[in-house]
mmCIF file of C-alpha atoms in Angstrom:
data_model
loop_
_atom_site.group_PDB
_atom_site.id
_atom_site.type_symbol
_atom_site.label_atom_id
_atom_site.label_comp_id
_atom_site.label_asym_id
_atom_site.label_seq_id
_atom_site.Cartn_x
_atom_site.Cartn_y
_atom_site.Cartn_z
ATOM 1 C CA MET A 26 -16.969 4.491 -54.225
ATOM 2 C CA ARG A 27 -14.155 2.051 -54.895
ATOM 3 C CA ILE A 28 -13.530 -0.995 -57.067
ATOM 4 C CA ILE A 29 -13.215 -4.212 -55.070
ATOM 5 C CA GLU A 30 -12.373 -7.860 -55.687
ATOM 6 C CA PHE A 31 -13.016 -11.123 -53.890
ATOM 7 C CA LYS A 32 -12.607 -14.776 -54.819
ATOM 8 C CA SER A 33 -15.208 -17.319 -55.846
ATOM 9 C CA THR A 34 -15.407 -20.905 -54.608
ATOM 10 C CA HIS A 35 -13.071 -21.908 -57.454
ATOM 11 C CA GLN A 36 -10.712 -18.948 -56.944
ATOM 12 C CA GLU A 37 -12.016 -16.925 -59.869
ATOM 13 C CA THR A 38 -11.880 -13.174 -59.291
ATOM 14 C CA ILE A 39 -15.243 -11.505 -58.740
ATOM 15 C CA ARG A 40 -15.206 -7.747 -59.247
ATOM 16 C CA GLY A 41 -17.592 -5.123 -57.991
ATOM 17 C CA VAL A 42 -18.046 -1.658 -56.537
ATOM 18 C CA LEU A 43 -18.288 -0.738 -52.858
ATOM 19 C CA TYR A 44 -20.133 2.422 -51.772
ATOM 20 C CA GLU A 45 -19.273 3.639 -48.268
ATOM 21 C CA PRO A 46 -21.552 6.217 -46.589
ATOM 22 C CA MET A 47 -20.330 9.477 -45.096
ATOM 23 C CA SER A 48 -22.327 8.964 -41.902
ATOM 24 C CA ALA A 49 -20.889 7.420 -38.747
ATOM 25 C CA PRO A 50 -20.815 3.620 -38.440
ATOM 26 C CA PRO A 51 -22.183 1.082 -37.819
ATOM 27 C CA TYR A 52 -23.874 0.827 -41.215
ATOM 28 C CA PRO A 53 -26.649 -1.389 -42.493
ATOM 29 C CA ALA A 54 -25.395 -3.261 -45.570
ATOM 30 C CA LEU A 55 -27.080 -3.879 -48.903
ATOM 31 C CA ILE A 56 -25.797 -6.325 -51.536
ATOM 32 C CA PHE A 57 -27.172 -6.170 -55.093
ATOM 33 C CA ALA A 58 -27.497 -9.250 -57.334
ATOM 34 C CA HIS A 59 -28.097 -8.741 -61.066
ATOM 35 C CA GLY A 60 -30.050 -10.843 -63.535
ATOM 36 C CA LEU A 61 -29.272 -13.467 -66.164
ATOM 37 C CA LEU A 62 -26.523 -12.419 -68.634
ATOM 38 C CA SER A 63 -26.539 -8.903 -67.191
ATOM 39 C CA GLU A 64 -24.203 -7.058 -64.809
ATOM 40 C CA HIS A 65 -24.247 -4.729 -61.824
ATOM 41 C CA ARG A 66 -24.923 -1.588 -63.892
ATOM 42 C CA GLU A 67 -28.521 -2.700 -64.446
ATOM 43 C CA PHE A 68 -29.429 -1.114 -61.080
ATOM 44 C CA GLY A 69 -28.711 2.422 -62.330
ATOM 45 C CA ASP A 70 -28.359 4.954 -59.521
ATOM 46 C CA TYR A 71 -29.913 2.775 -56.815
ATOM 47 C CA PRO A 72 -26.533 1.924 -55.192
ATOM 48 C CA GLU A 73 -25.568 5.602 -54.879
ATOM 49 C CA LYS A 74 -29.001 6.551 -53.554
ATOM 50 C CA PHE A 75 -28.974 3.832 -50.907
ATOM 51 C CA CYS A 76 -25.452 4.849 -49.902
ATOM 52 C CA ALA A 77 -26.680 8.432 -49.483
ATOM 53 C CA ARG A 78 -29.279 7.062 -47.057
ATOM 54 C CA GLY A 79 -26.522 5.530 -44.908
ATOM 55 C CA TYR A 80 -26.199 2.034 -46.356
ATOM 56 C CA LEU A 81 -22.899 0.304 -47.033
ATOM 57 C CA VAL A 82 -23.598 -0.947 -50.563
ATOM 58 C CA LEU A 83 -21.910 -3.690 -52.587
ATOM 59 C CA THR A 84 -22.658 -4.309 -56.248
ATOM 60 C CA PHE A 85 -20.776 -6.980 -58.174
ATOM 61 C CA ASP A 86 -20.827 -9.096 -61.324
ATOM 62 C CA PHE A 87 -21.493 -12.822 -61.003
ATOM 63 C CA ARG A 88 -18.856 -15.158 -62.413
ATOM 64 C CA GLY A 89 -18.893 -15.143 -66.208
ATOM 65 C CA HIS A 90 -20.526 -11.716 -66.281
ATOM 66 C CA GLY A 91 -19.313 -8.132 -66.584
ATOM 67 C CA ALA A 92 -15.829 -7.518 -65.192
ATOM 68 C CA SER A 93 -15.638 -10.779 -63.236
ATOM 69 C CA GLU A 94 -13.664 -13.825 -64.319
ATOM 70 C CA GLY A 95 -15.233 -17.083 -65.413
ATOM 71 C CA THR A 96 -16.709 -18.676 -68.526
ATOM 72 C CA ARG A 97 -18.788 -16.081 -70.365
ATOM 73 C CA GLY A 98 -22.495 -16.738 -70.273
ATOM 74 C CA LEU A 99 -22.242 -19.661 -67.851
ATOM 75 C CA ILE A 100 -24.790 -19.301 -65.081
ATOM 76 C CA ALA A 101 -26.516 -21.528 -62.556
ATOM 77 C CA GLU A 102 -28.517 -20.865 -59.432
ATOM 78 C CA ASP A 103 -26.050 -22.643 -57.153
ATOM 79 C CA ARG A 104 -23.093 -20.709 -58.666
ATOM 80 C CA CYS A 105 -24.881 -17.408 -58.030
ATOM 81 C CA VAL A 106 -25.711 -18.433 -54.465
ATOM 82 C CA GLU A 107 -22.050 -19.311 -53.888
ATOM 83 C CA ASP A 108 -21.014 -15.897 -55.228
ATOM 84 C CA LEU A 109 -23.512 -14.212 -52.913
ATOM 85 C CA ILE A 110 -22.169 -16.138 -49.916
ATOM 86 C CA HIS A 111 -18.661 -14.902 -50.768
ATOM 87 C CA ALA A 112 -20.070 -11.378 -51.145
ATOM 88 C CA LEU A 113 -21.504 -11.725 -47.643
ATOM 89 C CA ASP A 114 -18.082 -12.823 -46.393
ATOM 90 C CA PHE A 115 -16.548 -9.742 -48.009
ATOM 91 C CA ILE A 116 -19.070 -7.258 -46.628
ATOM 92 C CA GLU A 117 -19.036 -8.848 -43.160
ATOM 93 C CA ALA A 118 -15.299 -8.128 -42.912
ATOM 94 C CA HIS A 119 -15.884 -4.367 -43.297
ATOM 95 C CA PRO A 120 -15.086 -2.667 -39.959
ATOM 96 C CA GLY A 121 -18.121 -0.374 -40.115
ATOM 97 C CA ILE A 122 -20.840 -2.938 -40.755
ATOM 98 C CA ASP A 123 -23.803 -3.648 -38.510
ATOM 99 C CA ASN A 124 -24.057 -7.440 -38.728
ATOM 100 C CA ASN A 125 -27.688 -7.336 -37.649
ATOM 101 C CA ARG A 126 -28.744 -5.284 -40.683
ATOM 102 C CA ILE A 127 -27.607 -7.078 -43.843
ATOM 103 C CA VAL A 128 -29.947 -7.144 -46.849
ATOM 104 C CA LEU A 129 -29.860 -8.795 -50.270
ATOM 105 C CA PHE A 130 -31.519 -7.081 -53.252
ATOM 106 C CA GLY A 131 -31.747 -9.294 -56.326
ATOM 107 C CA HIS A 132 -33.338 -8.715 -59.704
ATOM 108 C CA SER A 133 -34.739 -11.397 -62.030
ATOM 109 C CA PHE A 134 -32.431 -14.445 -61.868
ATOM 110 C CA GLY A 135 -30.483 -12.624 -59.169
ATOM 111 C CA GLY A 136 -33.708 -12.274 -57.213
ATOM 112 C CA GLY A 137 -34.137 -16.024 -57.086
ATOM 113 C CA ALA A 138 -30.494 -16.475 -56.115
ATOM 114 C CA SER A 139 -30.956 -13.883 -53.360
ATOM 115 C CA LEU A 140 -33.938 -15.788 -51.974
ATOM 116 C CA CYS A 141 -31.878 -18.987 -51.969
ATOM 117 C CA ALA A 142 -28.863 -17.338 -50.326
ATOM 118 C CA THR A 143 -31.149 -15.813 -47.698
ATOM 119 C CA ALA A 144 -32.769 -19.165 -46.957
ATOM 120 C CA ARG A 145 -29.305 -20.690 -46.586
ATOM 121 C CA ASP A 146 -27.363 -17.991 -44.701
ATOM 122 C CA ALA A 147 -28.621 -16.599 -41.385
ATOM 123 C CA ARG A 148 -26.497 -13.470 -41.769
ATOM 124 C CA VAL A 149 -29.126 -12.047 -44.143
ATOM 125 C CA ARG A 150 -31.835 -10.241 -42.144
ATOM 126 C CA ALA A 151 -34.114 -9.149 -45.025
ATOM 127 C CA VAL A 152 -34.402 -9.750 -48.752
ATOM 128 C CA ILE A 153 -35.765 -7.866 -51.763
ATOM 129 C CA ALA A 154 -36.486 -9.820 -54.939
ATOM 130 C CA GLY A 155 -37.647 -8.043 -58.074
ATOM 131 C CA ALA A 156 -39.160 -9.549 -61.242
ATOM 132 C CA THR A 157 -38.232 -13.002 -60.001
ATOM 133 C CA ILE A 158 -39.198 -16.221 -61.738
ATOM 134 C CA GLY A 159 -40.417 -19.126 -59.630
ATOM 135 C CA ARG A 160 -39.231 -22.090 -61.686
ATOM 136 C CA LEU A 161 -37.873 -21.486 -65.160
ATOM 137 C CA ARG A 162 -38.771 -24.975 -66.357
ATOM 138 C CA ASP A 163 -42.450 -24.307 -65.618
ATOM 139 C CA GLU A 164 -42.446 -21.319 -67.994
ATOM 140 C CA ILE A 165 -40.940 -23.075 -71.031
ATOM 141 C CA ALA A 166 -43.314 -24.218 -73.774
ATOM 142 C CA PRO A 167 -42.990 -27.865 -74.949
ATOM 143 C CA GLY A 168 -41.575 -26.855 -78.335
ATOM 144 C CA GLU A 169 -38.944 -24.625 -76.761
ATOM 145 C CA MET A 170 -38.060 -27.369 -74.293
ATOM 146 C CA ARG A 171 -37.409 -29.774 -77.184
ATOM 147 C CA VAL A 172 -35.032 -27.225 -78.710
ATOM 148 C CA TYR A 173 -33.139 -26.910 -75.435
ATOM 149 C CA ARG A 174 -32.859 -30.668 -74.994
ATOM 150 C CA ALA A 175 -31.543 -31.018 -78.549
ATOM 151 C CA ALA A 176 -29.035 -28.240 -77.847
ATOM 152 C CA MET A 177 -27.858 -30.036 -74.702
ATOM 153 C CA ALA A 178 -27.322 -33.261 -76.650
ATOM 154 C CA PHE A 179 -25.420 -31.484 -79.436
ATOM 155 C CA ASN A 180 -23.371 -29.591 -76.860
ATOM 156 C CA GLU A 181 -22.224 -32.825 -75.207
ATOM 157 C CA TRP A 182 -21.400 -34.325 -78.611
ATOM 158 C CA GLN A 183 -19.321 -31.298 -79.642
ATOM 159 C CA LYS A 184 -17.419 -31.163 -76.351
ATOM 160 C CA ARG A 185 -16.174 -34.699 -76.932
ATOM 161 C CA PHE A 186 -14.289 -33.422 -79.978
ATOM 162 C CA THR A 187 -13.512 -29.760 -79.269
ATOM 163 C CA HIS A 188 -13.633 -29.658 -75.440
ATOM 164 C CA LYS A 189 -15.570 -26.410 -75.825
ATOM 165 C CA PRO A 190 -19.280 -25.743 -75.261
ATOM 166 C CA ILE A 191 -21.575 -24.263 -77.874
ATOM 167 C CA TYR A 192 -23.307 -20.915 -77.409
ATOM 168 C CA LEU A 193 -26.939 -20.122 -78.130
ATOM 169 C CA PRO A 194 -28.421 -16.694 -78.893
ATOM 170 C CA PHE A 195 -30.001 -15.112 -75.825
ATOM 171 C CA ARG A 196 -33.630 -14.504 -76.737
ATOM 172 C CA VAL A 197 -34.130 -11.549 -74.366
ATOM 173 C CA THR A 198 -33.342 -8.172 -75.957
ATOM 174 C CA TYR A 199 -33.156 -4.625 -74.614
ATOM 175 C CA LYS A 200 -36.585 -4.017 -76.132
ATOM 176 C CA ASP A 201 -37.980 -6.759 -73.896
ATOM 177 C CA LEU A 202 -36.522 -5.157 -70.771
ATOM 178 C CA PHE A 203 -37.921 -1.633 -70.938
ATOM 179 C CA ALA A 204 -41.253 0.120 -71.418
ATOM 180 C CA ASN A 205 -39.546 3.465 -72.030
ATOM 181 C CA SER A 206 -37.608 3.917 -75.288
ATOM 182 C CA HIS A 207 -35.139 6.390 -73.752
ATOM 183 C CA ALA A 208 -34.296 3.893 -70.994
ATOM 184 C CA ARG A 209 -33.845 1.179 -73.621
ATOM 185 C CA LEU A 210 -31.486 3.305 -75.728
ATOM 186 C CA ASN A 211 -29.443 4.245 -72.665
ATOM 187 C CA ALA A 212 -29.067 0.561 -71.735
ATOM 188 C CA GLU A 213 -28.056 -0.309 -75.295
ATOM 189 C CA ARG A 214 -25.325 2.343 -75.145
ATOM 190 C CA GLN A 215 -24.028 0.842 -71.908
ATOM 191 C CA GLY A 216 -24.105 -2.641 -73.441
ATOM 192 C CA PHE A 217 -24.430 -4.584 -70.193
ATOM 193 C CA LEU A 218 -26.491 -7.441 -71.676
ATOM 194 C CA GLN A 219 -24.660 -10.481 -73.065
ATOM 195 C CA ARG A 220 -26.007 -11.769 -76.362
ATOM 196 C CA ALA A 221 -25.242 -15.498 -76.052
ATOM 197 C CA ILE A 222 -25.642 -18.115 -73.355
ATOM 198 C CA CYS A 223 -23.320 -21.058 -72.789
ATOM 199 C CA ALA A 224 -25.134 -24.341 -73.488
ATOM 200 C CA ASP A 225 -23.595 -25.778 -70.312
ATOM 201 C CA SER A 226 -26.007 -23.460 -68.482
ATOM 202 C CA ILE A 227 -29.154 -25.135 -69.813
ATOM 203 C CA PRO A 228 -29.323 -28.190 -67.516
ATOM 204 C CA GLN A 229 -28.525 -25.947 -64.559
ATOM 205 C CA LEU A 230 -31.201 -23.409 -65.480
ATOM 206 C CA LEU A 231 -33.759 -26.201 -65.715
ATOM 207 C CA LYS A 232 -32.970 -27.006 -62.056
ATOM 208 C CA GLN A 233 -33.567 -23.409 -60.935
ATOM 209 C CA ASP A 234 -36.154 -23.319 -58.139
ATOM 210 C CA ALA A 235 -36.783 -20.046 -56.337
ATOM 211 C CA LEU A 236 -40.103 -21.414 -55.060
ATOM 212 C CA ARG A 237 -38.324 -23.993 -52.921
ATOM 213 C CA CYS A 238 -36.128 -21.289 -51.432
ATOM 214 C CA ALA A 239 -39.078 -18.941 -50.872
ATOM 215 C CA ARG A 240 -40.810 -21.618 -48.791
ATOM 216 C CA ASN A 241 -37.777 -21.715 -46.483
ATOM 217 C CA LEU A 242 -37.493 -17.967 -45.826
ATOM 218 C CA ARG A 243 -37.518 -16.877 -42.201
ATOM 219 C CA VAL A 244 -36.836 -13.146 -42.606
ATOM 220 C CA PRO A 245 -38.920 -10.235 -43.986
ATOM 221 C CA ALA A 246 -39.203 -10.189 -47.776
ATOM 222 C CA LEU A 247 -40.279 -7.562 -50.297
ATOM 223 C CA ILE A 248 -41.300 -8.924 -53.694
ATOM 224 C CA VAL A 249 -41.375 -6.379 -56.524
ATOM 225 C CA GLN A 250 -42.910 -6.831 -59.956
ATOM 226 C CA ALA A 251 -43.132 -4.440 -62.910
ATOM 227 C CA GLU A 252 -46.564 -3.844 -64.420
ATOM 228 C CA LEU A 253 -45.367 -4.199 -68.030
ATOM 229 C CA ASP A 254 -42.794 -6.970 -67.538
ATOM 230 C CA ARG A 255 -42.442 -8.958 -70.789
ATOM 231 C CA VAL A 256 -39.699 -11.270 -69.513
ATOM 232 C CA VAL A 257 -41.114 -12.748 -66.294
ATOM 233 C CA LYS A 258 -44.840 -13.392 -65.992
ATOM 234 C CA PHE A 259 -46.805 -11.739 -63.204
ATOM 235 C CA SER A 260 -48.130 -15.168 -62.207
ATOM 236 C CA SER A 261 -44.609 -16.554 -61.772
ATOM 237 C CA THR A 262 -43.475 -13.763 -59.450
ATOM 238 C CA ARG A 263 -46.760 -13.958 -57.567
ATOM 239 C CA GLN A 264 -46.138 -17.670 -56.974
ATOM 240 C CA VAL A 265 -42.855 -16.730 -55.316
ATOM 241 C CA PHE A 266 -44.658 -14.252 -53.071
ATOM 242 C CA ASP A 267 -47.384 -16.745 -52.168
ATOM 243 C CA ALA A 268 -44.777 -19.386 -51.260
ATOM 244 C CA ILE A 269 -43.158 -17.224 -48.558
ATOM 245 C CA PRO A 270 -44.493 -18.371 -45.171
ATOM 246 C CA GLY A 271 -43.545 -15.369 -43.035
ATOM 247 C CA ALA A 272 -43.454 -11.566 -43.122
ATOM 248 C CA LYS A 273 -43.750 -10.321 -46.693
ATOM 249 C CA GLU A 274 -44.903 -7.416 -48.812
ATOM 250 C CA TRP A 275 -45.816 -7.054 -52.491
ATOM 251 C CA TYR A 276 -45.158 -3.990 -54.644
ATOM 252 C CA GLN A 277 -45.936 -3.428 -58.311
ATOM 253 C CA VAL A 278 -44.068 -0.721 -60.252
ATOM 254 C CA GLN A 279 -46.699 0.948 -62.411
ATOM 255 C CA GLY A 280 -45.786 1.543 -66.058
ATOM 256 C CA ALA A 281 -42.366 -0.137 -65.819
ATOM 257 C CA GLY A 282 -40.797 -2.976 -67.757
ATOM 258 C CA HIS A 283 -38.668 -5.832 -66.456
ATOM 259 C CA SER A 284 -35.618 -3.662 -65.647
ATOM 260 C CA PHE A 285 -37.610 -1.359 -63.374
ATOM 261 C CA ALA A 286 -34.574 0.176 -61.629
ATOM 262 C CA THR A 287 -33.806 2.222 -64.753
ATOM 263 C CA ASP A 288 -37.234 2.325 -66.424
ATOM 264 C CA VAL A 289 -40.443 4.321 -65.955
ATOM 265 C CA GLY A 290 -41.192 4.879 -62.276
ATOM 266 C CA ASN A 291 -37.717 3.950 -61.035
ATOM 267 C CA ALA A 292 -37.593 6.866 -58.560
ATOM 268 C CA ARG A 293 -41.026 5.990 -57.204
ATOM 269 C CA ALA A 294 -39.978 2.348 -56.853
ATOM 270 C CA PHE A 295 -36.796 3.379 -55.048
ATOM 271 C CA ASP A 296 -38.755 5.435 -52.528
ATOM 272 C CA TYR A 297 -41.092 2.526 -51.816
ATOM 273 C CA ILE A 298 -38.233 0.046 -51.390
ATOM 274 C CA ALA A 299 -36.214 2.437 -49.207
ATOM 275 C CA THR A 300 -39.239 3.104 -46.993
ATOM 276 C CA TRP A 301 -39.820 -0.637 -46.616
ATOM 277 C CA LEU A 302 -36.183 -1.124 -45.591
ATOM 278 C CA ASP A 303 -36.399 1.711 -43.086
ATOM 279 C CA LYS A 304 -39.372 -0.033 -41.475
ATOM 280 C CA GLN A 305 -37.292 -3.185 -41.056
ATOM 281 C CA PHE A 306 -34.174 -1.613 -39.593
ATOM 282 C CA LYS A 307 -34.641 1.950 -38.361
#
């Protein structure tokens, strides 16, 4: 395990962790993509466990998140896709990689970004998307949408005078992410969730469209949803699955909340995902 860095499209430093297996190369490669206002630690021990199975694993923080540079709390689907493309560039340069076995594994907002990066970049040979929303704008109630539009207008007004965006409280809490109280407390101690979102993100988030990307997939896809997810509706993730035209598989993590990689059933979910990957590549 070693800390790594690579540059974004705008030369901001993106930081992450690279896990290199002890087995002989060439290695299949797995890149993790975290969710909205989160960071790479949300995947728990999954990176280490995949590395132990012979995968070259890269986890990193999107711009504006975790240890990476960039405006805090600023996120957009196209920015995340750009970061994933640069992550692919980084991993492709590793001397031990098998270029025919590169996988993206995204969770929540990162799941949608992974679908979009996969649809765009032929280097990706399979994709895993967990707890992924189809189109955020379709899930927002009219009253909440009015609040967001008012916030966008006020944000533009304030920037004319201060040249700085406003920040809004992030409505998702650790309690929303987990079914298990011990998992929730452990995540709170780690503190990987940001508590405010940059208002400049709102118009970009309203453009988010994982459904469009899902329709353009041409590689095998595994879509994962948690049974007790209180952040992303089952129907939204199922829409993503239904939109995929080619080889695909659905898996539901029983008893788990949104952050299933560190919640109830995480080991069982890992085994299922790892077995699915083995079927694709081994």
